XYZ file of C-alpha atoms in Angstrom:
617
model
C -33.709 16.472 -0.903
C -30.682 16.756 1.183
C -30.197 15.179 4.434
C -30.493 18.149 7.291
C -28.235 17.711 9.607
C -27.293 21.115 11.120
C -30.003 23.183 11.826
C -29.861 24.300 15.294
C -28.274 27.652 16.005
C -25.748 26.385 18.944
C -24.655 23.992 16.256
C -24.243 26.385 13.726
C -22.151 28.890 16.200
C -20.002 25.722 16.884
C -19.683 25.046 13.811
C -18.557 28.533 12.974
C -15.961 28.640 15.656
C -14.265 25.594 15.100
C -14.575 24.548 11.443
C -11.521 25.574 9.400
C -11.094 26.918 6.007
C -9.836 24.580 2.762
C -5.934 24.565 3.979
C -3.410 25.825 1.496
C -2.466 22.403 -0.009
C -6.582 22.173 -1.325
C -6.814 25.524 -1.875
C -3.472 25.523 -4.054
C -4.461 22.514 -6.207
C -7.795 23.906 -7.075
C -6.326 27.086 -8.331
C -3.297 24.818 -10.143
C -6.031 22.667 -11.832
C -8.202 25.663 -13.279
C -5.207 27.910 -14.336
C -3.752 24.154 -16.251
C -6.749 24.022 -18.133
C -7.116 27.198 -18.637
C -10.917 27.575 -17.097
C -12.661 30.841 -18.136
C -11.598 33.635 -15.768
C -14.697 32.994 -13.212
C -17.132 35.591 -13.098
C -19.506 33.968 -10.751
C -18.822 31.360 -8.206
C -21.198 29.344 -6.309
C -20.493 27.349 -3.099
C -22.950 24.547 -2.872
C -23.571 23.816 1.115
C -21.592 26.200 2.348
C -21.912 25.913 6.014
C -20.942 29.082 8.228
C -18.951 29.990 5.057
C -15.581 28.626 5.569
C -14.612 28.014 2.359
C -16.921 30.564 0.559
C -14.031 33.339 2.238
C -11.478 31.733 0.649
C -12.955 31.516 -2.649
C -13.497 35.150 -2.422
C -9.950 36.042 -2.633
C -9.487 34.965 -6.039
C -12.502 34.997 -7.801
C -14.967 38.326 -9.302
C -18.525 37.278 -7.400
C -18.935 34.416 -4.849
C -22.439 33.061 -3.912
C -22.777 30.910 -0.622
C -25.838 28.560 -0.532
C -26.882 26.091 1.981
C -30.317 24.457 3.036
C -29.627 25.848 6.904
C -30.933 29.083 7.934
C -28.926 28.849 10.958
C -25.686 27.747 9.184
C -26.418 31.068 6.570
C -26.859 33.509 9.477
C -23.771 32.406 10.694
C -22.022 32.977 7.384
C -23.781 36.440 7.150
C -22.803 37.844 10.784
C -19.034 36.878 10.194
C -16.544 39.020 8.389
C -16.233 38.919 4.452
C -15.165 40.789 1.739
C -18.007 42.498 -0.755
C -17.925 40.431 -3.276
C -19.835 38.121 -1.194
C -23.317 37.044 -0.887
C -25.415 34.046 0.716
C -28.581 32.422 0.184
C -30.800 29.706 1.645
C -31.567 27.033 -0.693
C -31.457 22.576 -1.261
C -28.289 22.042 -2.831
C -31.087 19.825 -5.661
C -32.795 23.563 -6.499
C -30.036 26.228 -6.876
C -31.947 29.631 -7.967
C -29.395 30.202 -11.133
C -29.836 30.524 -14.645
C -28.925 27.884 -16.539
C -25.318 27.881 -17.911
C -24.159 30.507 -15.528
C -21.990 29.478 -13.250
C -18.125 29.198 -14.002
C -17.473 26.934 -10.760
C -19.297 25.189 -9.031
C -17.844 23.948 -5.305
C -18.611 22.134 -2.814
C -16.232 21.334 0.317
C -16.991 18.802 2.478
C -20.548 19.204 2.021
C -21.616 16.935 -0.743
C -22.453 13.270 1.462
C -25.621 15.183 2.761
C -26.788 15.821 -0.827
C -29.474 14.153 -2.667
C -26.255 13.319 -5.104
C -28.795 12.325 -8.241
C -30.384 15.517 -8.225
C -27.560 17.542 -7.380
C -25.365 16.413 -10.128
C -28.627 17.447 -12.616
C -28.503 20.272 -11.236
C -24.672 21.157 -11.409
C -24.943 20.525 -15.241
C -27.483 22.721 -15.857
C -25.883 25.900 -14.046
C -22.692 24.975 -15.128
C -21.463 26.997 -17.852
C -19.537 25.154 -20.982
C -15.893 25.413 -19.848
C -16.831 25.651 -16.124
C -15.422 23.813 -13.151
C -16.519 21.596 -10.629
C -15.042 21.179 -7.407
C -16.009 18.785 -4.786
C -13.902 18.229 -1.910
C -13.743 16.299 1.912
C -11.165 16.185 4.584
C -11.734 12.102 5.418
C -11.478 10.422 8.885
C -7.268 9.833 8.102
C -6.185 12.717 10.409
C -3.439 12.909 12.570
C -2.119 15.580 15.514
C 1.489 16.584 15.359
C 3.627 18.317 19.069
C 6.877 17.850 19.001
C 7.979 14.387 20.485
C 4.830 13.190 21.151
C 2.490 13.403 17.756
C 1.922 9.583 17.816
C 0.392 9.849 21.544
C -1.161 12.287 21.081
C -2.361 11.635 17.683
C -3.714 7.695 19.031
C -6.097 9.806 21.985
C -7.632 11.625 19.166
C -8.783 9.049 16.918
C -9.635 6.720 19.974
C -12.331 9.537 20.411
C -13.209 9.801 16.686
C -13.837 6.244 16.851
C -16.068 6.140 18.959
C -17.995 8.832 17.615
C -18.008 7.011 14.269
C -20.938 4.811 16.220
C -23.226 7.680 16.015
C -22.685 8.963 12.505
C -25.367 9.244 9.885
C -25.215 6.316 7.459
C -24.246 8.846 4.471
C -20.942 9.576 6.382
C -19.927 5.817 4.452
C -19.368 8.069 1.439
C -16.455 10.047 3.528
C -15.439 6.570 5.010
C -14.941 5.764 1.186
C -13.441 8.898 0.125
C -16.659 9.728 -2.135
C -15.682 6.973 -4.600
C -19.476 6.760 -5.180
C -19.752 10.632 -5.570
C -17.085 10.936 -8.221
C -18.525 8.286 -10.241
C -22.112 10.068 -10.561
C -20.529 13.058 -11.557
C -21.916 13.214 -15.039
C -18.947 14.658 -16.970
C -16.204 12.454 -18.983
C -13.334 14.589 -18.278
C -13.009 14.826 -14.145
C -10.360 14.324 -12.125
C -9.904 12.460 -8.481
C -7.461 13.034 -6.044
C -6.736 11.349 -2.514
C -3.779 12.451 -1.170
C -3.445 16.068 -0.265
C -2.395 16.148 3.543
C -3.189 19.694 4.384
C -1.779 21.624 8.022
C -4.346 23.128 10.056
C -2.898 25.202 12.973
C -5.045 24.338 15.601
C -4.972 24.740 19.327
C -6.255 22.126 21.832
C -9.265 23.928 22.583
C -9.849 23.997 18.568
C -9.355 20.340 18.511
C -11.864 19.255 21.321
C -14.038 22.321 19.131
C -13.723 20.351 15.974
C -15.081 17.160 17.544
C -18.122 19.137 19.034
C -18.890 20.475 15.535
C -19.296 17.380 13.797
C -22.099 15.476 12.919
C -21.445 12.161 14.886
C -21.043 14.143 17.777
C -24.434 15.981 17.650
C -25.955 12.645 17.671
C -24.132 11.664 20.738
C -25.025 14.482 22.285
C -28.620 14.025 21.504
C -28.601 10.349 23.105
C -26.905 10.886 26.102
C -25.700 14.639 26.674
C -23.621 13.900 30.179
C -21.264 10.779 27.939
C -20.979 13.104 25.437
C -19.558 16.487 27.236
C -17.616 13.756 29.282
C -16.210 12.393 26.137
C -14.698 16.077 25.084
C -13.558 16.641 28.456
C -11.841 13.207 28.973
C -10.154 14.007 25.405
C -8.697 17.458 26.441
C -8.067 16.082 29.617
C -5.838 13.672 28.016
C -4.362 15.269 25.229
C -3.013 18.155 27.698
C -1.036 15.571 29.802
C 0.586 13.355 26.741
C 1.579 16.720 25.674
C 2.591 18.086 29.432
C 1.190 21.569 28.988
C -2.014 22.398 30.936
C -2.840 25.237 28.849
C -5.635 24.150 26.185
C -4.675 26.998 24.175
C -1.355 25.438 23.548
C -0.798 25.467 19.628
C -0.540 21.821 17.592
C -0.976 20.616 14.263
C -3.712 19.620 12.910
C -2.976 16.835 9.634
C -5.758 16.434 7.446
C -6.284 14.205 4.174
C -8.566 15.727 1.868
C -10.328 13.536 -0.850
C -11.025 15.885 -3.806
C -12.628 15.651 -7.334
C -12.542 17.942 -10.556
C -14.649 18.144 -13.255
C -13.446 20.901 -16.561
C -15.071 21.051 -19.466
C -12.601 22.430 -21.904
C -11.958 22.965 -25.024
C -10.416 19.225 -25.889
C -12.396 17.426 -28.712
C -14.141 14.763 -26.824
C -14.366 16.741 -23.605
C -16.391 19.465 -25.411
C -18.524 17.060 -26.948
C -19.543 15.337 -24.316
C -18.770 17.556 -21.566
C -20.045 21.363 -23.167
C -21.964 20.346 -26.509
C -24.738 17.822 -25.292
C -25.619 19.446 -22.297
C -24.750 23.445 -22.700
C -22.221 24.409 -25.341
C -26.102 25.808 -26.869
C -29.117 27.366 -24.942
C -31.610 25.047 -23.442
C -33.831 26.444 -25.770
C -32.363 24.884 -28.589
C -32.427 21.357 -26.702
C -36.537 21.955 -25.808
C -37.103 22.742 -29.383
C -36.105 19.417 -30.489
C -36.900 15.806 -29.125
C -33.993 14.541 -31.212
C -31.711 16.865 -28.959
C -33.766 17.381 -25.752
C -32.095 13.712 -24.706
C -28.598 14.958 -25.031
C -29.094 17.732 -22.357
C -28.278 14.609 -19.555
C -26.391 11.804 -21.565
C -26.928 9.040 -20.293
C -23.901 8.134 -17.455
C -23.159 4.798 -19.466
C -22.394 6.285 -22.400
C -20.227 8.332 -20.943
C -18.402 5.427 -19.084
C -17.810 4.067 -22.476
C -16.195 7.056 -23.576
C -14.097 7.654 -20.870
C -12.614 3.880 -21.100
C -12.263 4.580 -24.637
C -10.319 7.650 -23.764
C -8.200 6.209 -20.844
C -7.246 2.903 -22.772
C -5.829 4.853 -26.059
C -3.708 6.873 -22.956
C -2.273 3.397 -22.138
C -1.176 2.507 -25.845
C -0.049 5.957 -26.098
C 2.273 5.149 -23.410
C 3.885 2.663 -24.975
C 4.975 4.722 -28.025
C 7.321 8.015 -28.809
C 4.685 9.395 -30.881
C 4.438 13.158 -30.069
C 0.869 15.177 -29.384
C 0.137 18.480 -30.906
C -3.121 19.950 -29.422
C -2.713 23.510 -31.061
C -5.427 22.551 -33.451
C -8.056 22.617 -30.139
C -6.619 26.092 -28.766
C -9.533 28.392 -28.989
C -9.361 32.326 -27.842
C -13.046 32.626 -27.702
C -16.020 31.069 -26.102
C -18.859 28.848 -27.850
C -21.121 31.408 -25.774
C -20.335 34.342 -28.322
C -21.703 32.207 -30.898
C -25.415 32.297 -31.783
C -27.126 29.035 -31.402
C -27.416 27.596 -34.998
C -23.470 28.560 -35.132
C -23.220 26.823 -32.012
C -24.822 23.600 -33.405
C -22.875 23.927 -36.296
C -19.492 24.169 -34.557
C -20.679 20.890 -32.278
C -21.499 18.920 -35.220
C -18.349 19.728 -37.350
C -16.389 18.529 -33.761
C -18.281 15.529 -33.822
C -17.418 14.980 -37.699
C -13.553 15.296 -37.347
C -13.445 12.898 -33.804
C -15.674 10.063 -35.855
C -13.422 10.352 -38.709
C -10.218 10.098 -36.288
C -12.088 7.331 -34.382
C -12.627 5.388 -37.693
C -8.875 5.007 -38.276
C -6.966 1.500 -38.481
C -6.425 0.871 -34.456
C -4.888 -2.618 -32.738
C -7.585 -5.189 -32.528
C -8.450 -4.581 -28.713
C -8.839 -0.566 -29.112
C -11.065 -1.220 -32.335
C -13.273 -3.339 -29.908
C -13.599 -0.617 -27.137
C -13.607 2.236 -29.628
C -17.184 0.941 -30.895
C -19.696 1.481 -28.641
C -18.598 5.390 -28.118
C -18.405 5.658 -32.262
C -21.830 4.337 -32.568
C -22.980 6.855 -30.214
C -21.310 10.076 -31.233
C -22.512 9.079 -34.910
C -25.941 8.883 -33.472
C -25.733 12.496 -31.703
C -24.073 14.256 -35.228
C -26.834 12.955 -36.928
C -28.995 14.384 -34.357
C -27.313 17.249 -34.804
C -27.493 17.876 -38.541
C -31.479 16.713 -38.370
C -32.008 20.001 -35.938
C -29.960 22.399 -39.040
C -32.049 20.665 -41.649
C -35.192 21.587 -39.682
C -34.361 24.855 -37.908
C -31.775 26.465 -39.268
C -31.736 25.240 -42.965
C -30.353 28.180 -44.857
C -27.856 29.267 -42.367
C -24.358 30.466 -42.967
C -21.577 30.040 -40.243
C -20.384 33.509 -38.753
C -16.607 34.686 -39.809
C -15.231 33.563 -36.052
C -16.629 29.581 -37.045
C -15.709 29.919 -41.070
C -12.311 30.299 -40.011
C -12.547 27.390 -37.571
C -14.696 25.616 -39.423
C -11.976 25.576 -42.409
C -9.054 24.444 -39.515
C -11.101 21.514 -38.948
C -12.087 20.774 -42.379
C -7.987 21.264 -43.358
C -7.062 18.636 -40.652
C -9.530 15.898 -41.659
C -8.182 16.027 -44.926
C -4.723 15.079 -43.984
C -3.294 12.143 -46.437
C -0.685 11.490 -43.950
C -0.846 8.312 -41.818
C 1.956 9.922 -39.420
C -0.101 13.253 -39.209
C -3.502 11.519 -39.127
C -1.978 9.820 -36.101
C -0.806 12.978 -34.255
C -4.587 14.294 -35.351
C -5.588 11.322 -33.396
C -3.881 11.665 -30.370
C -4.597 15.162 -30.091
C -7.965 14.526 -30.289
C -8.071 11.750 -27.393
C -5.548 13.134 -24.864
C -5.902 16.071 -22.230
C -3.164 19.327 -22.692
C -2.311 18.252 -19.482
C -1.005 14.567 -20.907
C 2.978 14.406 -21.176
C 4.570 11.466 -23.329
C 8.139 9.983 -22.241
C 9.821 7.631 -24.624
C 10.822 4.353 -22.446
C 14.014 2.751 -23.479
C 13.116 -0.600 -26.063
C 9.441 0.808 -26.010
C 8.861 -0.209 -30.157
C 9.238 2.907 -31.710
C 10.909 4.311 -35.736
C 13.987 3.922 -34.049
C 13.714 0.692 -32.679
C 17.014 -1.160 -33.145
C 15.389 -4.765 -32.152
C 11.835 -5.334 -33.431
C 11.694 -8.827 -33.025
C 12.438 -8.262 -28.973
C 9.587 -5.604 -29.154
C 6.623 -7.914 -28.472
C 8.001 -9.007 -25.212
C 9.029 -5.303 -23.952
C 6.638 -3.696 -21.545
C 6.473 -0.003 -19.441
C 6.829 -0.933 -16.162
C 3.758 0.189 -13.611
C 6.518 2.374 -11.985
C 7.220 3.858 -15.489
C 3.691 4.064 -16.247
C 2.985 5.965 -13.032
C 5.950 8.015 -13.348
C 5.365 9.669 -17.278
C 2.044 11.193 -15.398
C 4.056 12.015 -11.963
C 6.604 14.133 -13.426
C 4.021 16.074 -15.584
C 2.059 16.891 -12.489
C 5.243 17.665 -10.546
C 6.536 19.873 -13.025
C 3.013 21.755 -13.131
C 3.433 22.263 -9.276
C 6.957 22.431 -8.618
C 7.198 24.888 -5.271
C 8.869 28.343 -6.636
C 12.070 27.574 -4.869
C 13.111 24.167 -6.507
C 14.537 23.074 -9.882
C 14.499 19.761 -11.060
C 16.792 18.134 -13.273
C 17.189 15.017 -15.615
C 19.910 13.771 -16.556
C 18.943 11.337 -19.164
C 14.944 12.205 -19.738
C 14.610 8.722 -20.830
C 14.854 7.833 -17.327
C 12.355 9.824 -14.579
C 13.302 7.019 -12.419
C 16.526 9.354 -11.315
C 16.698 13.388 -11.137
C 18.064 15.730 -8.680
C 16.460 18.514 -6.881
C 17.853 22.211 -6.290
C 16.234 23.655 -3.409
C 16.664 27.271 -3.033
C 14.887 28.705 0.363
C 14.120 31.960 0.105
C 13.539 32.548 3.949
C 14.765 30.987 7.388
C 18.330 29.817 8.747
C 18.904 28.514 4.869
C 17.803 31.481 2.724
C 20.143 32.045 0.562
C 21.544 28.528 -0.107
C 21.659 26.086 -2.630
C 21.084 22.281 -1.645
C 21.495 19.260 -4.144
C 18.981 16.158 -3.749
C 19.179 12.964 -5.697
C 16.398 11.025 -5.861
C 15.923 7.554 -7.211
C 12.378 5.648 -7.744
C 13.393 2.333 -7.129
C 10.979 -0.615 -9.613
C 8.887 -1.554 -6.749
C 7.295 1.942 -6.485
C 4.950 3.179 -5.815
C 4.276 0.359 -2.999
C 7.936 1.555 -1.394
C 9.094 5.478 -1.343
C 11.678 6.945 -3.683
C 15.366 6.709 -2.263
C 16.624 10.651 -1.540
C 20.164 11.320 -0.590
C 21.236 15.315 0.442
C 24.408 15.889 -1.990
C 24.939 19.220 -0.502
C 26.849 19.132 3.230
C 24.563 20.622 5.445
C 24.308 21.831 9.298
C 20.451 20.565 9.841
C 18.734 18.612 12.400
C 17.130 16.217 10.042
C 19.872 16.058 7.719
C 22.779 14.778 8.479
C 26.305 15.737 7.106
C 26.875 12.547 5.387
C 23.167 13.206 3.656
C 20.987 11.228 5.335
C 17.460 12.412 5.490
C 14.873 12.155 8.016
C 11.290 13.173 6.294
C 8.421 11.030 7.799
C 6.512 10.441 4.453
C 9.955 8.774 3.247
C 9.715 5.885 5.635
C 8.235 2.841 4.250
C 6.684 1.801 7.676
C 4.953 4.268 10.053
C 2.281 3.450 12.948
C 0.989 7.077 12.922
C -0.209 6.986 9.085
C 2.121 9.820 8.135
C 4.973 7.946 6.705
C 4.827 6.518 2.871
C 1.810 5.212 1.203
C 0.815 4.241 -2.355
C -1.241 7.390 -2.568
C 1.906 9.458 -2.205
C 3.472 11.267 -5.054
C 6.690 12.459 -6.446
C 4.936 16.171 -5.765
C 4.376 15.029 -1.884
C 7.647 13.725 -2.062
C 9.445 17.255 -3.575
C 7.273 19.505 -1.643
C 8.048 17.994 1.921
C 12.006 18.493 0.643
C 11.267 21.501 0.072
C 9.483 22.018 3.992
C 12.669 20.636 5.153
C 13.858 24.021 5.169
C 10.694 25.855 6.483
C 7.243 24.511 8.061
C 8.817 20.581 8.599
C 12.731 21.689 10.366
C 11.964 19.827 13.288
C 14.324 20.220 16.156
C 12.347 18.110 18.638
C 13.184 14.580 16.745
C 16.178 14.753 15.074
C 18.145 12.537 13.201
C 21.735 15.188 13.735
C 21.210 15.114 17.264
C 24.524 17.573 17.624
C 22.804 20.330 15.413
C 19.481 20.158 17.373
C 21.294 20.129 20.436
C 23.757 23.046 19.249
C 20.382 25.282 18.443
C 19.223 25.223 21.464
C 22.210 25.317 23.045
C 23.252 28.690 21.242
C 20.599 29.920 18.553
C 22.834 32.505 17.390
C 25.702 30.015 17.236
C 23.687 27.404 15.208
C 22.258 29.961 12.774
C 26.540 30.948 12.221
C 27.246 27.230 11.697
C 24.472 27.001 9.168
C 25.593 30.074 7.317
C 29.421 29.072 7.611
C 28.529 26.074 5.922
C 26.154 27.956 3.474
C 28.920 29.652 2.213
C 31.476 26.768 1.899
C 29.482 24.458 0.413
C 26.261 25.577 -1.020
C 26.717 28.001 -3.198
């Protein structure tokens, strides 16, 4: 059962008033990931531990039905009494016993929520509601925050965490899976295709009385509080008490920035070959019904996780060689416009097994000694669940006939796995193991038809820069903010491309600003190089196009400057901020322009427009 950890109703009304809602970064790359791969629109979405219903608001706004649940009465009352739209409902229920039907729920979320579960039962539990083609979401802001005023963020940010700290002595021991950004979490989530992300920095506006708020609502704190109330209401006041005079203000309702790291995990099941088999087929891409009727296929409703391990290193490793070739992927073949549910269940059997047919056959191909090796364990084990499979037709459904939607598919997939071509039996193959969201670059002297060396071949590698740059670019292109371009020159090389940033609001609307950025080899361990090729009046840009962006600098004490976890995205998107939430006239690097603002605003905002016009259009 899960840990209970906020029960009382002053905690809960703390909770309410200080917690803060998924910020726009987590709440942008959840919707991103679900419209990529193309997730059934959601009719019902449940929030697992939702608290005073935080995040349950937010997913309101995009989705048909939301459903809050958490194990707190108090926490649920909370939700209840505070503003939401109608589409919204809560209930009070263990996160291990959710009152849906199974195969119902088209996402499944959980934010910062899931360290109290009872994880093995949970993640039972999630694949049983959890409709084929559904989503999982499971999210945490960890301890890496920062505070950001003007001049004085790294003060001010070093009398926060000296507090945190010390309330890190009183947290529960499951708060190690936050410590460890739920490493342990996302590897019991039971579904081959998921996802894990550490390095969305997310902007909470906050006010100093919501800061010293935040650290009364958290668990650690509680705990304090219940071993020695006096140290612990001296603790918050000490911290306030501080944090007003780094910033010199004595108002605590004096605004700052909150900076917050989220950890975040996704499973989809879609409509990829091994994905559905594994992810939909064995567990819900057919009634429960049809798994009870049969022992043969009862077993498959759970696989077991190491089988799934094996599948998903089969799956990552053919990624790798895939890399290393200019072989191009086709995945029409998998593009489906309906849903296994509007199948009956024999047809829905039938449909699994002929899946199951055409990846065994592609899995049986010739393949390089150390893929043939890894390849076997999954093989044997998808051979054992088709033969499962055709065992439950031969008993149940003997005589049946596919319906017109599956003849038709039926015949694609039979059409494919005919294919006499090595070169399209290939393609076949690497459709079948690689995500829609996978995007192949061609590496200069990777071996390839057009190879003008092969004897040089053997001793030609992708760099881990390369490597991590062919899945980079793909995500950065899938998120690009609406108001940049990117360009490259030579798409052989996504080590250099320049950036058009276009602001569509502020002193810059209206202009047109040139970046060039270079990924130098020893990335990802160092940042990018960016140089401004567009003159520019700005106070962190200077004329010459030097630029002053905090996650660009390869050393920082106050753990917002570059770090392996950083991407090309982070990298474009705080460019892009430049011009918006990150123009920061408080610590320049043009000290003339930030002096000339606020000096003159009007003047400044002429300047910037004069040069607009002269050199940025």
């Amino acid at each position: 059962m899960a840990t209970q950890m906020f029960e009382g109703r002053g905690h809960a009304a703390v909770y309410q008033k200080y917690r803060f809602a998924p910020g726009k970064g987590l709440q942008q790359t959840i919707l991103t990931y679900l419209q990529e791969k193309r997730a059934n629109p959601a009719e019902l979405v449940v929030d697992v531990g939702c608290g005073s219903g935080q995040g349950t608001r937010f997913l309101a706004e995009h989705f048909k039905k939301v459903v809050g649940t958490d194990i707190s009465e108090a926490q649920i009352q909370e939700a209840r009494d505070a503003p939401s739209m109608p589409n919204v409902s809560y209930l009070v229920c263990p996160a291990e016993e959710l009152p849906f039907e199974d195969a119902s729920v088209d996402l499944l979320t959980s934010f910062t929520a899931a360290h109290w579960f009872d994880i093995e039962k949970f993640m039972r539990e999630a694949n049983r509601v959890v409709k084929p083609g559904g989503c999982v979401v499971i999210s945490t802001y960890t301890v890496d925050m920062s505070l950001r005023y003007g001049n004085c963020s790294e003060k001010l940010t070093k009398v926060f965490r000296e507090s945190w700290d010390l309330l890190l002595k009183y947290s529960h021991n499951r708060i190690k899976l936050v410590l460890e950004d739920y490493k342990d979490i996302f590897e019991a989530l039971p579904f081959p295709d998921k996802k894990r992300i550490t390095d969305i920095f997310d902007k909470i506006p906050m006010t100093v009385a919501g800061v010293v708020g935040y650290l009364e609502s958290v668990s650690p704190y509680q705990a304090f509080k219940k071993n020695d109330p006096e140290a612990a209401k001296s603790l918050l006041q000490e911290t306030e008490k501080r944090m007003l005079e780094v910033m010199g203000v004595s108002s605590r309702e004096t605004p700052v920035e909150f900076w917050a790291l989220v950890s975040k995990m996704l499973h989809l099941s879609f409509t990829l070959l091994l994905a559905l088999v594994l992810g939909d087929s064995l567990g819900a891409a057919f009634p429960p019904d049809a798994l009870k009727k049969s022992f043969s296929l009862s077993k498959y409703q759970f696989p077991v996780p190491h089988e799934l391990k094996a599948v998903q290193k089969m799956k990552e490793q053919f990624e790798d060689i895939m890399l290393l070739s200019d072989r191009k992927c086709n995945t029409r073949l998998f593009h489906r416009k309906w849903n296994t549910a509007e199948l009956s269940v024999a047809d829905r059997v039938m449909l699994v097994e002929a899946e199951l047919e055409l990846t065994t056959t592609m899995l049986e191909l010739p393949a390089i000694p150390a893929f043939a090796e890894t390849r076997q364990r999954p093989l044997t084990f998808l051979t054992q669940v088709r033969e499962d499979l055709r065992g439950w037709m031969a008993t149940e459904a003997p005589s049946h006939q596919p319906s017109g939607k599956l003849r038709h598919w039926l015949q694609k997939l039979q059409t494919a796995k005919k294919t006499p071509d090595p070169d399209a039996a290939l393609r076949l193959k690497t459709a079948v193991m690689l995500t829609l969201a996978s995007k192949l670059k061609r590496d200069d002297g990777v071996r390839g038809p057009r190879a003008s060396n092969p004897a040089s071949d053997s001793t030609r590698r992708v760099s881990v820069r390369d490597k991590l740059l062919v899945k980079e670019v793909a995500e950065l292109e899938a998120n690009l903010p609406c108001t940049c371009k990117v360009n490259f020159p030579d798409p052989n090389k996504l080590h250099y491309f320049q950036l058009t940033v276009i602001p569509d609001e502020g002193y810059y609307q209206g202009g047109k600003f040139q970046f060039e950025i270079e990924v130098p080899d020893a990335y990802n361990m160092v940042p990018p190089k960016v140089k401004c090729l567009t003159r520019i009046w700005h106070p962190n840009i200077t004329e010459t196009g030097e630029i002053c962006l905090s996650l660009l600098r390869e050393h920082s004490i106050d753990g917002t400057g570059w770090a392996p976890t950083r991407t090309l995205k982070d990298v474009v998107w705080g460019l892009n901020s430049l011009f918006t939430d990150l123009l920061n006239f408080d610590d320049p690097l043009n000290i003339e322009a930030a002096e000339h603002h606020l000096r003159d605003k009007e003047d400044f905002r002429n300047k910037v427009e004069d040069y607009i016009k002269r050199y940025a259009r």
